[in-house]
Short mmCIF file of C-alpha atoms in Angstrom, two decimals:
data_model
loop_
_atom_site.label_atom_id
_atom_site.label_comp_id
_atom_site.label_asym_id
_atom_site.label_seq_id
_atom_site.Cartn_x
_atom_site.Cartn_y
_atom_site.Cartn_z
CA MET M 23 2.70 -8.17 18.69
CA ASN M 24 6.06 -9.83 19.44
CA LEU M 25 8.94 -7.50 18.62
CA ASP M 26 11.42 -10.40 18.80
CA GLN M 27 9.82 -11.88 15.65
CA LEU M 28 9.99 -8.64 13.63
CA ALA M 29 11.13 -9.53 10.10
CA VAL M 30 12.88 -6.19 9.43
CA ASN M 31 15.57 -4.26 11.24
CA ALA M 32 13.92 -1.81 13.64
CA ARG M 33 15.75 1.49 13.24
CA LEU M 34 14.98 5.11 12.52
CA ARG M 35 14.19 5.68 8.84
CA THR M 36 13.05 8.60 6.76
CA GLY M 37 9.61 8.50 5.21
CA TRP M 38 10.78 7.45 1.76
CA GLU M 39 13.11 4.81 3.23
CA SER M 40 10.09 3.28 4.94
CA VAL M 41 8.13 3.36 1.67
CA ASP M 42 11.04 1.68 -0.12
CA LEU M 43 11.06 -1.02 2.57
CA GLY M 44 7.34 -1.47 1.97
CA ILE M 45 7.99 -2.01 -1.76
CA LEU M 46 10.44 -4.82 -0.90
CA LEU M 47 7.88 -6.35 1.47
CA ALA M 48 5.23 -6.23 -1.28
CA GLN M 49 7.58 -8.04 -3.69
CA GLN M 50 7.86 -10.96 -1.26
CA HIS M 51 4.11 -11.31 -0.67
CA TRP M 52 2.78 -9.87 -3.94
CA LEU M 53 0.93 -12.94 -5.22
CA GLN M 54 -0.88 -13.62 -1.96
CA MET M 55 -1.83 -9.97 -1.42
CA ALA M 56 -3.05 -9.52 -5.01
CA THR M 57 -5.14 -12.70 -4.66
CA LEU M 58 -6.67 -11.51 -1.38
CA TRP M 59 -7.46 -8.17 -3.04
CA LEU M 60 -9.19 -9.91 -5.96
CA ILE M 61 -11.24 -12.32 -3.81
CA PRO M 62 -13.84 -9.65 -2.88
CA ALA M 63 -13.28 -7.50 -5.98
CA LEU M 64 -13.94 -10.17 -8.63
CA PRO M 65 -17.38 -11.23 -7.26
CA PHE M 66 -18.33 -7.56 -6.95
CA PHE M 67 -17.31 -6.95 -10.58
CA ALA M 68 -19.08 -10.07 -11.86
CA LEU M 69 -22.25 -9.32 -9.91
CA TRP M 70 -22.39 -5.78 -11.30
CA MET M 71 -21.84 -7.07 -14.82
CA LEU M 72 -24.75 -9.53 -14.44
CA LEU M 73 -27.15 -7.07 -12.84
CA PHE M 74 -26.29 -3.96 -14.88
CA PRO M 75 -24.80 -5.11 -18.18
CA ASP M 76 -25.45 -1.77 -19.89
CA THR M 77 -23.49 0.39 -17.42
CA PRO M 78 -19.78 -0.53 -17.74
CA ASN M 79 -18.62 2.98 -16.83
CA LEU M 80 -20.53 2.95 -13.56
CA ALA M 81 -19.09 -0.49 -12.81
CA ILE M 82 -15.48 0.68 -12.93
CA LEU M 83 -16.41 3.79 -10.91
CA ALA M 84 -18.05 1.65 -8.21
CA LEU M 85 -15.08 -0.72 -8.20
CA TRP M 86 -12.70 2.21 -7.68
CA TRP M 87 -14.91 3.63 -4.92
CA PHE M 88 -14.90 0.35 -2.96
CA LYS M 89 -11.10 0.00 -2.99
CA PRO M 90 -10.76 0.78 0.77
CA LEU M 91 -12.77 -2.38 1.55
CA PHE M 92 -10.64 -4.52 -0.76
CA GLU M 93 -7.39 -3.29 0.86
CA ARG M 94 -8.26 -4.22 4.46
CA LEU M 95 -7.70 -7.99 4.33
CA PRO M 96 -4.28 -7.81 2.58
CA LEU M 97 -3.20 -5.19 5.14
CA LEU M 98 -4.19 -7.41 8.08
CA VAL M 99 -2.41 -10.46 6.60
CA VAL M 100 0.85 -8.66 5.77
CA SER M 101 0.92 -7.05 9.23
CA ARG M 102 0.91 -10.50 10.84
CA GLN M 103 3.48 -11.87 8.41
CA LEU M 104 5.78 -8.99 9.31
CA PHE M 105 5.92 -10.39 12.86
CA GLY M 106 6.69 -13.97 11.82
CA GLU M 107 3.17 -15.40 11.54
CA ARG M 108 2.56 -17.46 8.38
CA ILE M 109 -0.99 -17.26 7.07
CA SER M 110 -2.33 -19.17 4.07
CA ILE M 111 -5.08 -17.87 1.80
CA PRO M 112 -7.80 -20.10 3.39
CA GLY M 113 -6.66 -18.95 6.82
CA ALA M 114 -6.73 -15.34 5.67
CA LEU M 115 -10.34 -15.68 4.52
CA GLY M 116 -11.25 -16.46 8.12
CA LEU M 117 -10.04 -12.96 9.03
CA MET M 118 -12.41 -11.26 6.56
CA ARG M 119 -14.90 -10.28 9.26
CA ARG M 120 -12.11 -9.13 11.58
CA ALA M 121 -10.66 -6.88 8.86
CA ASN M 122 -13.95 -5.21 7.89
CA GLY M 123 -15.59 -4.96 11.29
CA ARG M 124 -14.98 -1.26 12.03
CA ASP M 125 -15.50 2.07 10.23
CA TRP M 126 -16.21 0.52 6.83
CA PHE M 127 -18.97 3.06 6.16
CA ALA M 128 -16.70 5.99 7.06
CA TRP M 129 -14.08 4.82 4.56
CA LEU M 130 -16.74 4.66 1.84
CA SER M 131 -18.15 8.12 2.56
CA TRP M 132 -16.35 11.13 4.06
CA ARG M 133 -12.92 9.46 4.26
CA ARG M 134 -12.98 8.00 0.75
CA LEU M 135 -11.02 10.81 -0.90
CA SER M 136 -8.35 10.96 1.83
CA PHE M 137 -4.84 11.21 0.33
CA THR M 138 -3.34 9.48 3.40
CA ARG M 139 -5.54 6.37 3.21
CA ALA M 140 -2.68 3.85 3.07
CA PHE M 141 -1.09 5.44 6.17
CA ASP M 142 -4.33 5.91 8.15
CA MET M 143 -5.84 2.48 7.45
CA PRO M 144 -3.58 0.59 9.97
CA VAL M 145 -4.94 2.77 12.79
CA THR M 146 -8.44 1.50 11.99
CA VAL M 147 -7.68 -2.12 11.04
CA LEU M 148 -4.79 -2.96 13.39
CA GLU M 149 -5.34 -0.68 16.40
CA ASN M 150 -9.18 -0.70 16.22
CA ALA M 151 -9.14 3.00 17.10
CA GLY M 152 -12.20 5.15 16.52
CA GLY M 153 -13.71 8.49 17.38
CA LYS M 154 -11.58 10.93 19.40
CA ALA M 155 -8.93 8.28 20.09
CA ARG M 156 -8.39 7.81 16.37
CA THR M 157 -8.23 11.57 15.76
CA ALA M 158 -5.67 12.07 18.54
CA ARG M 159 -3.63 9.10 17.30
CA LEU M 160 -3.54 10.41 13.73
CA GLY M 161 -2.61 13.87 14.99
CA VAL M 162 0.55 12.40 16.50
CA LEU M 163 1.37 10.15 13.54
CA HIS M 164 0.82 12.86 10.89
CA ARG M 165 3.36 15.33 12.28
CA LYS M 166 6.23 14.11 10.09
CA THR M 167 4.75 11.66 7.60
CA ALA M 168 1.53 13.19 6.25
CA SER M 169 3.33 14.69 3.24
CA THR M 170 5.04 11.41 2.34
CA ALA M 171 1.75 9.51 2.67
CA SER M 172 0.01 12.00 0.35
CA TRP M 173 2.72 11.71 -2.27
CA LEU M 174 2.53 7.91 -2.03
CA HIS M 175 -1.18 8.16 -2.88
CA ILE M 176 -0.50 10.47 -5.84
CA VAL M 177 2.28 8.25 -7.19
CA GLY M 178 0.11 5.14 -6.84
CA ALA M 179 -2.72 6.74 -8.83
CA HIS M 180 -0.32 7.76 -11.61
CA VAL M 181 1.26 4.28 -11.71
CA GLU M 182 -2.18 2.75 -12.28
CA MET M 183 -2.83 5.27 -15.04
CA PHE M 184 0.54 4.57 -16.73
CA PHE M 185 -0.07 0.83 -16.60
CA GLY M 186 -3.47 1.36 -18.23
CA PHE M 187 -1.99 3.42 -21.07
CA GLY M 188 0.86 0.93 -21.47
CA LEU M 189 -1.48 -2.05 -21.70
CA ALA M 190 -3.63 -0.25 -24.27
CA ALA M 191 -0.53 0.58 -26.34
CA LEU M 192 0.68 -3.04 -26.11
CA ILE M 193 -2.68 -4.39 -27.35
CA TYR M 194 -2.64 -1.88 -30.21
CA LEU M 195 0.88 -2.90 -31.28
CA MET M 196 -0.02 -6.59 -31.19
CA LEU M 197 -2.93 -6.17 -33.62
CA PRO M 198 -2.15 -7.17 -37.24
CA GLU M 199 -2.02 -4.49 -39.90
CA GLN M 200 -4.75 -6.12 -41.96
CA LEU M 201 -7.29 -5.66 -39.17
CA GLU M 202 -9.15 -2.39 -39.60
CA ILE M 203 -10.86 -1.09 -36.47
CA ASN M 204 -12.92 2.04 -36.07
CA TRP M 205 -11.43 3.38 -32.83
CA TRP M 206 -13.86 6.30 -32.62
CA THR M 207 -16.76 3.87 -32.48
CA ILE M 208 -15.12 1.96 -29.65
CA LEU M 209 -14.29 5.07 -27.64
CA TYR M 210 -17.44 7.13 -28.11
CA GLN M 211 -20.26 4.72 -29.00
CA THR M 212 -22.07 2.16 -26.87
CA GLU M 213 -19.78 -0.82 -27.46
CA THR M 214 -20.33 -2.58 -24.13
CA ASP M 215 -18.19 -5.61 -24.98
CA TYR M 216 -15.07 -3.52 -25.47
CA ALA M 217 -15.92 -1.46 -22.39
CA TRP M 218 -16.26 -4.55 -20.19
CA PHE M 219 -12.96 -5.89 -21.54
CA ALA M 220 -11.27 -2.57 -20.69
CA ASN M 221 -12.83 -2.70 -17.21
CA ALA M 222 -11.48 -6.21 -16.65
CA CYS M 223 -7.98 -5.03 -17.61
CA THR M 224 -8.34 -2.08 -15.23
CA LEU M 225 -9.37 -4.45 -12.44
CA LEU M 226 -6.20 -6.53 -12.96
CA ILE M 227 -4.05 -3.37 -12.96
CA MET M 228 -5.60 -2.24 -9.67
CA ALA M 229 -4.91 -5.66 -8.15
CA ALA M 230 -1.29 -5.57 -9.36
CA VAL M 231 -0.57 -2.10 -7.90
CA ALA M 232 -2.54 -2.52 -4.65
CA PRO M 233 0.09 -4.60 -2.74
CA PHE M 234 2.78 -1.96 -3.27
CA TYR M 235 0.42 0.84 -2.22
CA ILE M 236 -0.75 -1.04 0.89
CA CYS M 237 2.75 -2.12 2.00
CA GLY M 238 4.21 1.34 1.34
CA GLY M 239 1.67 3.00 3.65
CA PHE M 240 1.94 0.20 6.22
CA MET M 241 5.73 0.39 6.49
CA LEU M 242 5.47 4.19 6.71
CA TYR M 243 3.15 3.61 9.69
CA ILE M 244 5.59 1.07 11.20
CA GLY M 245 8.52 3.49 10.75
CA ARG M 246 6.60 6.21 12.57
CA ARG M 247 5.79 3.83 15.45
CA VAL M 248 9.45 2.78 15.67
CA GLU M 249 10.35 6.45 16.07
CA LEU M 250 7.63 7.24 18.61
CA GLU M 251 7.79 4.06 20.71
CA ALA M 252 11.57 3.37 20.45
CA TRP M 253 11.22 -0.22 19.23
CA ASP M 254 14.93 -0.37 18.39
CA ILE M 255 15.92 0.35 22.01
CA GLU M 256 13.42 -2.18 23.38
CA ILE M 257 14.66 -4.92 21.02
CA HIS M 258 18.26 -4.15 22.00
CA PHE M 259 17.41 -4.47 25.71
CA ARG M 260 15.69 -7.79 25.07
CA LYS M 261 18.78 -9.11 23.29
CA MET M 262 20.98 -8.02 26.20
CA ARG M 263 18.70 -9.86 28.63
CA ALA M 264 18.79 -13.04 26.49
CA ARG M 265 22.61 -13.19 26.16
CA PRO M 266 23.33 -15.28 29.34
CA ALA M 267 20.75 -17.93 28.40
CA ASN M 268 22.07 -18.14 24.84
CA LYS M 269 25.64 -18.53 26.10
CA HIS M 270 24.66 -21.48 28.35
CA HIS M 271 22.80 -23.09 25.43
CA ARG M 272 25.82 -22.73 23.14
CA ASN M 273 28.11 -24.42 25.72
CA ASN M 274 25.81 -27.46 25.93
CA ARG M 275 25.57 -27.65 22.17
CA SER M 276 29.37 -27.50 21.74
CA ASP M 277 29.81 -30.63 23.94
CA ASN M 278 27.43 -32.55 21.74
CA THR M 279 29.13 -31.27 18.60
CA ARG M 280 32.54 -32.64 19.66
CA GLY M 281 31.20 -36.22 19.81
CA GLU M 282 29.51 -35.82 16.44
CA LYS M 283 32.76 -34.56 14.88
CA THR M 284 34.66 -37.65 16.14
CA LEU M 285 32.12 -39.98 14.52
CA CYS M 286 32.22 -38.00 11.28
CA LYS M 287 36.02 -38.28 11.08
CA GLY M 288 35.90 -42.09 11.40
CA ALA M 289 33.22 -42.37 8.72
CA LEU M 290 35.21 -40.13 6.36
CA ALA M 291 38.37 -42.25 6.77
CA SER M 292 36.45 -45.46 5.97
CA ALA M 293 34.94 -43.84 2.83
CA LEU M 294 38.38 -42.77 1.58
CA ILE M 295 39.80 -46.30 2.01
CA CYS M 296 36.89 -47.81 0.04
CA ALA M 297 37.25 -45.28 -2.78
CA LEU M 298 41.02 -45.96 -3.06
CA SER M 299 40.43 -49.74 -3.27
CA ILE M 300 37.82 -49.37 -6.03
CA SER M 301 40.18 -47.13 -8.07
CA ILE M 302 43.01 -49.71 -7.90
CA LEU M 303 40.74 -52.60 -8.98
CA THR M 304 39.35 -50.55 -11.89
CA ALA M 305 42.85 -49.75 -13.18
CA VAL M 306 43.89 -53.46 -13.08
CA VAL M 307 40.75 -55.04 -14.60
CA ALA M 308 39.75 -52.41 -17.25
CA PRO M 309 40.70 -53.25 -20.92
CA PRO M 310 43.13 -51.01 -22.86
CA PRO M 311 41.51 -48.17 -24.81
CA ALA M 312 40.71 -48.74 -28.50
CA LEU M 313 42.72 -46.72 -31.06
CA ALA M 314 40.92 -44.72 -33.75
CA ASP M 315 41.30 -45.67 -37.42
CA PRO M 316 44.00 -43.64 -39.18
CA VAL M 317 42.72 -41.12 -41.79
CA THR M 318 44.84 -39.74 -44.67
CA PRO M 319 44.79 -36.02 -45.59
CA ASN M 320 42.96 -36.74 -48.88
CA GLN M 321 40.23 -38.67 -47.10
CA ALA M 322 39.88 -35.89 -44.57
CA GLN M 323 39.53 -33.26 -47.35
CA GLU M 324 36.85 -35.34 -49.12
CA LEU M 325 34.94 -35.68 -45.84
CA ILE M 326 35.13 -31.93 -45.25
CA ASP M 327 33.88 -31.11 -48.78
CA GLU M 328 31.03 -33.59 -48.46
CA THR M 329 29.98 -32.07 -45.14
CA LEU M 330 30.08 -28.49 -46.50
CA ALA M 331 27.96 -29.50 -49.47
CA GLY M 332 25.17 -30.81 -47.25
CA ASN M 333 21.92 -29.07 -46.37
CA ASP M 334 23.17 -28.06 -42.93
CA PHE M 335 25.34 -25.32 -44.50
CA HIS M 336 22.77 -24.14 -47.07
CA GLN M 337 19.79 -23.23 -44.95
CA MET M 338 17.92 -19.92 -45.11
CA ASP M 339 16.38 -18.59 -41.89
CA THR M 340 13.60 -16.05 -41.68
CA VAL M 341 14.22 -13.47 -38.95
CA SER M 342 11.28 -11.44 -37.60
CA GLY M 343 11.43 -8.34 -35.43
CA TRP M 344 9.65 -5.17 -34.38
CA ARG M 345 9.23 -2.27 -36.79
CA LEU M 346 7.03 0.75 -37.09
CA LYS M 347 3.83 0.48 -39.03
CA ASP M 348 3.48 2.29 -42.37
CA PHE M 349 0.57 4.52 -41.55
CA LYS M 350 -1.48 5.77 -44.42
CA SER M 351 -1.81 9.51 -44.58
CA ARG M 352 -5.35 10.59 -43.80
CA GLU M 353 -6.81 14.02 -44.23
CA PHE M 354 -7.87 15.34 -40.86
CA ARG M 355 -11.51 16.33 -40.57
CA PHE M 356 -13.06 18.30 -37.79
CA PRO M 357 -16.05 16.70 -36.05
CA GLU M 358 -19.49 17.85 -37.15
CA TRP M 359 -20.39 19.26 -33.75
CA PHE M 360 -17.30 21.49 -33.78
CA ILE M 361 -18.21 22.92 -37.22
CA ALA M 362 -21.79 23.49 -36.04
CA VAL M 363 -20.65 25.41 -32.95
CA ILE M 364 -18.36 27.62 -35.09
CA GLU M 365 -21.22 28.39 -37.48
CA TRP M 366 -23.49 29.18 -34.56
CA LEU M 367 -20.92 31.56 -33.08
CA GLU M 368 -20.57 33.31 -36.44
CA SER M 369 -24.32 33.64 -36.74
CA LEU M 370 -24.51 35.53 -33.42
CA GLY M 371 -23.14 38.67 -35.02
CA SER M 372 -25.42 38.52 -38.10
CA ASP M 373 -28.77 40.35 -38.36
CA GLU M 374 -30.12 38.03 -41.03
CA GLU M 375 -32.75 35.58 -39.86
CA GLU M 376 -32.65 31.96 -40.76
CA GLU M 377 -35.12 31.07 -43.49
CA SER M 378 -35.73 27.58 -42.18
CA THR M 379 -35.61 26.04 -38.77
CA SER M 380 -34.40 22.64 -39.93
CA GLU M 381 -30.78 23.74 -39.89
CA SER M 382 -31.08 25.11 -36.33
CA ASP M 383 -32.76 21.94 -35.21
CA ARG M 384 -29.94 19.99 -36.76
CA ASN M 385 -27.37 22.05 -34.85
CA LEU M 386 -29.12 21.77 -31.49
CA GLY M 387 -27.07 18.77 -30.38
CA PRO M 388 -23.65 20.32 -31.10
CA LEU M 389 -24.87 23.56 -29.52
CA ILE M 390 -25.65 21.74 -26.25
CA ALA M 391 -22.25 20.05 -26.45
CA GLY M 392 -20.57 23.42 -26.82
CA ILE M 393 -22.48 24.82 -23.85
CA VAL M 394 -21.44 21.83 -21.77
CA GLU M 395 -17.83 22.36 -22.78
CA VAL M 396 -17.99 26.03 -21.77
CA LEU M 397 -19.46 25.01 -18.42
CA LEU M 398 -16.69 22.47 -17.90
CA TRP M 399 -14.05 25.10 -18.64
CA ALA M 400 -15.74 27.46 -16.18
CA ILE M 401 -15.79 24.77 -13.49
CA GLY M 402 -12.11 23.98 -14.11
CA ILE M 403 -11.06 27.63 -13.90
CA SER M 404 -13.15 28.09 -10.74
CA LEU M 405 -11.52 25.05 -9.18
CA VAL M 406 -8.03 26.39 -9.95
CA LEU M 407 -8.90 29.79 -8.49
CA TYR M 408 -10.35 28.14 -5.39
CA LEU M 409 -7.19 26.07 -4.86
CA LEU M 410 -4.99 29.15 -5.30
CA TRP M 411 -7.06 31.02 -2.71
CA GLN M 412 -7.16 28.05 -0.33
CA PHE M 413 -3.37 27.60 -0.37
CA ARG M 414 -2.45 31.27 -0.67
CA HIS M 415 -0.46 31.26 2.57
CA GLN M 416 1.63 28.27 1.51
CA LEU M 417 2.29 29.88 -1.89
CA ARG M 418 3.41 33.12 -0.24
CA ALA M 419 5.78 31.19 1.98
CA ALA M 420 7.10 29.21 -1.03
CA PHE M 421 7.93 32.45 -2.88
CA GLY M 422 9.69 33.93 0.15
CA TYR M 423 6.98 36.30 1.39
CA ARG M 424 6.11 36.52 5.06
CA PRO M 425 2.54 35.32 5.73
CA GLN M 426 0.07 38.10 6.36
CA LYS M 427 -0.93 38.54 9.98
CA LYS M 428 -4.50 37.70 10.79
CA LYS M 429 -6.78 40.35 12.20
CA THR M 430 -7.32 38.29 15.34
CA GLU M 431 -3.86 37.72 16.74
CA ILE M 432 -3.25 34.50 18.67
CA ALA M 433 -2.54 35.20 22.32
CA ALA M 434 1.10 34.67 23.26
CA PRO M 435 1.65 31.79 25.71
CA GLU M 436 2.49 32.64 29.31
CA THR M 437 4.28 29.36 30.06
CA LEU M 438 6.35 27.00 27.91
CA PHE M 439 7.58 23.61 29.21
CA GLY M 440 6.68 24.82 32.71
CA LEU M 441 8.75 28.03 32.37
CA ASP M 442 7.20 31.45 32.95
CA VAL M 443 7.92 33.51 29.80
CA ARG M 444 6.10 36.73 30.74
CA GLN M 445 8.18 39.90 30.56
CA GLU M 446 7.12 41.02 34.04
CA SER M 447 8.50 37.81 35.54
CA LEU M 448 12.06 38.65 34.45
CA PRO M 449 14.55 40.68 36.52
CA ASP M 450 15.87 44.01 35.28
CA ASP M 451 19.38 42.67 34.69
CA VAL M 452 18.97 39.12 33.41
CA THR M 453 22.65 38.20 32.99
CA ALA M 454 23.65 39.53 36.42
CA GLU M 455 20.91 37.48 38.08
CA VAL M 456 21.98 34.39 36.04
CA LEU M 457 25.59 34.72 37.21
CA ARG M 458 24.48 35.26 40.83
CA LEU M 459 22.38 32.10 40.77
CA TRP M 460 25.17 30.17 39.11
CA HIS M 461 27.81 31.10 41.68
CA SER M 462 25.39 30.36 44.52
CA GLY M 463 25.03 26.75 43.30
CA ALA M 464 21.55 27.03 41.69
CA GLN M 465 22.77 25.91 38.28
CA ARG M 466 19.42 24.67 36.94
CA GLU M 467 17.65 27.89 38.00
CA ALA M 468 20.38 29.98 36.33
CA MET M 469 20.06 28.13 33.00
CA GLY M 470 16.27 28.21 33.26
CA LEU M 471 16.28 31.98 33.75
CA LEU M 472 18.57 32.55 30.76
CA TYR M 473 16.50 30.24 28.55
CA ARG M 474 13.07 31.64 29.48
CA ALA M 475 14.40 35.20 29.12
CA SER M 476 15.40 34.32 25.57
CA LEU M 477 11.96 32.85 24.86
CA SER M 478 10.24 35.91 26.33
CA ASN M 479 12.29 38.31 24.19
CA LEU M 480 11.65 36.25 21.04
CA ILE M 481 7.91 36.39 21.72
CA SER M 482 7.62 40.07 22.69
CA ARG M 483 10.22 41.68 20.40
CA PHE M 484 10.40 39.36 17.36
CA ASP M 485 6.79 38.06 17.22
CA CYS M 486 7.81 34.40 17.25
CA ARG M 487 4.58 32.37 17.30
CA PHE M 488 5.40 29.74 19.92
CA GLN M 489 2.54 27.48 21.03
CA ASP M 490 1.88 25.59 24.25
CA HIS M 491 2.41 22.21 22.59
CA HIS M 492 5.82 23.06 21.10
CA THR M 493 8.95 21.34 22.38
CA GLU M 494 12.38 22.95 22.78
CA ALA M 495 13.56 21.53 19.45
CA GLU M 496 10.41 22.72 17.68
CA CYS M 497 10.91 26.23 19.08
CA ALA M 498 14.49 26.30 17.73
CA GLN M 499 13.25 25.08 14.35
CA LEU M 500 10.52 27.75 14.33
CA VAL M 501 13.10 30.49 14.97
CA HIS M 502 15.21 29.13 12.10
CA GLU M 503 12.21 29.22 9.73
CA GLU M 504 11.12 32.68 10.85
CA ALA M 505 14.64 34.01 10.22
CA GLN M 506 14.21 33.30 6.50
CA LEU M 507 11.16 35.59 6.41
CA ASP M 508 12.02 38.22 9.05
CA ALA M 509 15.18 40.29 8.61
CA ARG M 510 15.16 41.22 12.31
CA LEU M 511 16.21 37.68 13.25
CA GLN M 512 19.92 37.84 12.45
CA PRO M 513 21.99 34.68 11.91
CA GLY M 514 23.87 35.32 15.14
CA LEU M 515 20.62 35.27 17.11
CA VAL M 516 19.50 32.03 15.43
CA GLN M 517 22.84 30.32 16.15
CA PHE M 518 22.85 31.54 19.75
CA PHE M 519 19.32 30.29 20.43
CA ALA M 520 20.11 26.88 18.91
CA GLN M 521 23.23 26.56 21.10
CA LEU M 522 21.33 27.73 24.17
CA THR M 523 18.55 25.19 23.47
CA ARG M 524 21.03 22.30 23.32
CA THR M 525 22.72 23.46 26.54
CA TRP M 526 19.38 23.77 28.32
CA GLN M 527 18.29 20.29 27.17
CA ARG M 528 21.50 18.75 28.55
CA GLN M 529 20.97 20.60 31.83
CA ALA M 530 17.24 19.87 32.17
CA TYR M 531 17.07 16.26 31.02
CA ALA M 532 20.60 14.80 31.21
CA HIS M 533 21.64 16.77 34.35
CA GLN M 534 24.85 17.87 32.62
CA PRO M 535 25.46 21.55 33.48
CA PRO M 536 27.78 23.58 31.26
CA ALA M 537 31.17 24.80 32.35
CA SER M 538 31.45 28.21 34.00
CA ASP M 539 33.33 29.64 31.01
CA GLN M 540 30.59 28.42 28.67
CA LEU M 541 27.89 29.99 30.82
CA GLU M 542 29.69 33.33 30.92
CA GLN M 543 30.10 33.16 27.13
CA LEU M 544 26.34 32.52 26.77
CA CYS M 545 25.59 35.52 28.98
CA THR M 546 27.86 37.71 26.84
CA GLN M 547 26.18 36.51 23.64
CA TRP M 548 22.75 37.08 25.19
CA GLN M 549 23.62 40.72 25.86
CA GLN M 550 24.79 41.10 22.27
CA VAL M 551 21.79 39.56 20.50
CA PHE M 552 19.10 40.93 22.85
CA ARG M 553 20.53 44.39 23.57
CA GLN M 554 17.88 47.10 23.65
CA PRO M 555 17.93 49.51 20.69
CA GLU M 556 18.98 53.03 21.54
CA VAL M 557 16.17 55.58 21.56
CA ALA M 558 16.89 58.77 19.60
CA LEU M 559 16.29 61.92 21.67
#
């Protein structure tokens, strides 16, 4: 991977900016990527059609299930083209084994329904990560982009569905009015020819949408790596290192250019002299122009009338265009199975027995259909209830309710970023000790004491759920989010902790201590926001 050959500008982007960049990349390489997607998909589709010609619905289901295998080769090719490597279709076919050599069974089994497939696939195909290394890698990559990757998957599925409906509507509009087709027979009966034609159209739609889905997830992965690995800074340092060599090369090239310019000026002067000589000879030798025959007004009028009387001004053109069809009004009729189910439901409350069993036998099929429909409704309602229960905490947070505390409380951390945040480790008068350390020259220890005292009070008095893996910025963001749900966290406390976090980061990492006035102001604010409540006697 040569960062100097990167075809895009390496900079920090939001998730949707990265997806938009992936759409532009897919537009440039769409034909090649769609072809590489179809190379394994078309033989699979044709082989299924030859072996199982009576199961078109299972064919399209199997084709959809194997999409992770079809997306690997286009992903590998576009990743190399992003770094300046040009690969033809025959050359890409040589990478087929390289693209499908790892975790293909996992992507066809327990990972198949993953909503972040386009974002996770580069970790498998490009980094060859597996097992615990892959899990740890995805844990880092998913922190800011998992939501965007999921929405990309949802949008891609809906785009395929809209294209399918649009193509069906286009075919319907192109049919002539005189052609009468029984659509119910096509949709509900065993018309395998129409089903295979619909499957072929679906295959082409999948191939058309796949490059945009693959490139969107891939550029989202690249954007996350740019943020984590600081590619923009590394590329900038490489350019700074290459400036002296480029300057020496430009000086040598400028010396050669001066000689070429001198030769070009002489050739241009010779060409101008030749062109001037040819123009003078042409003006002397050329014959005088011929004059047109004079025409009287009467002759001109007769010529105009004769021209207007010709066929060119008396033509009739037939103009065709789109218009709505004149649909014949048809009386709507309920299906037979629906009428049978209604009659069966009405007969449940009647005490009269049926005189013959032929009618009940005739209604057995619709009865089973009704039972199946009831079961489907029950499954759908159960699924909705399960999803509501599964995401109950997120829904409570979305409606502004504080999440319920679990019975088993998570133990509060004792250290954060190497700082002891236990209450017993703090002095009785925190601000006095901070000022004493500051005036004695221990500036880092003074800021560290003030910062860890703030963290300790937020944990013990305001139940802020800090974790060992949180950074300073994540702790400040957590306090900001908790303030929206907990009225005890006043805006002044949130603003103070954010300011204190920035000051501590400059002191700890940039070695830039604050001014004495600023430190005293922070101590005063600390006493205001963390003052102990008075106990009523």
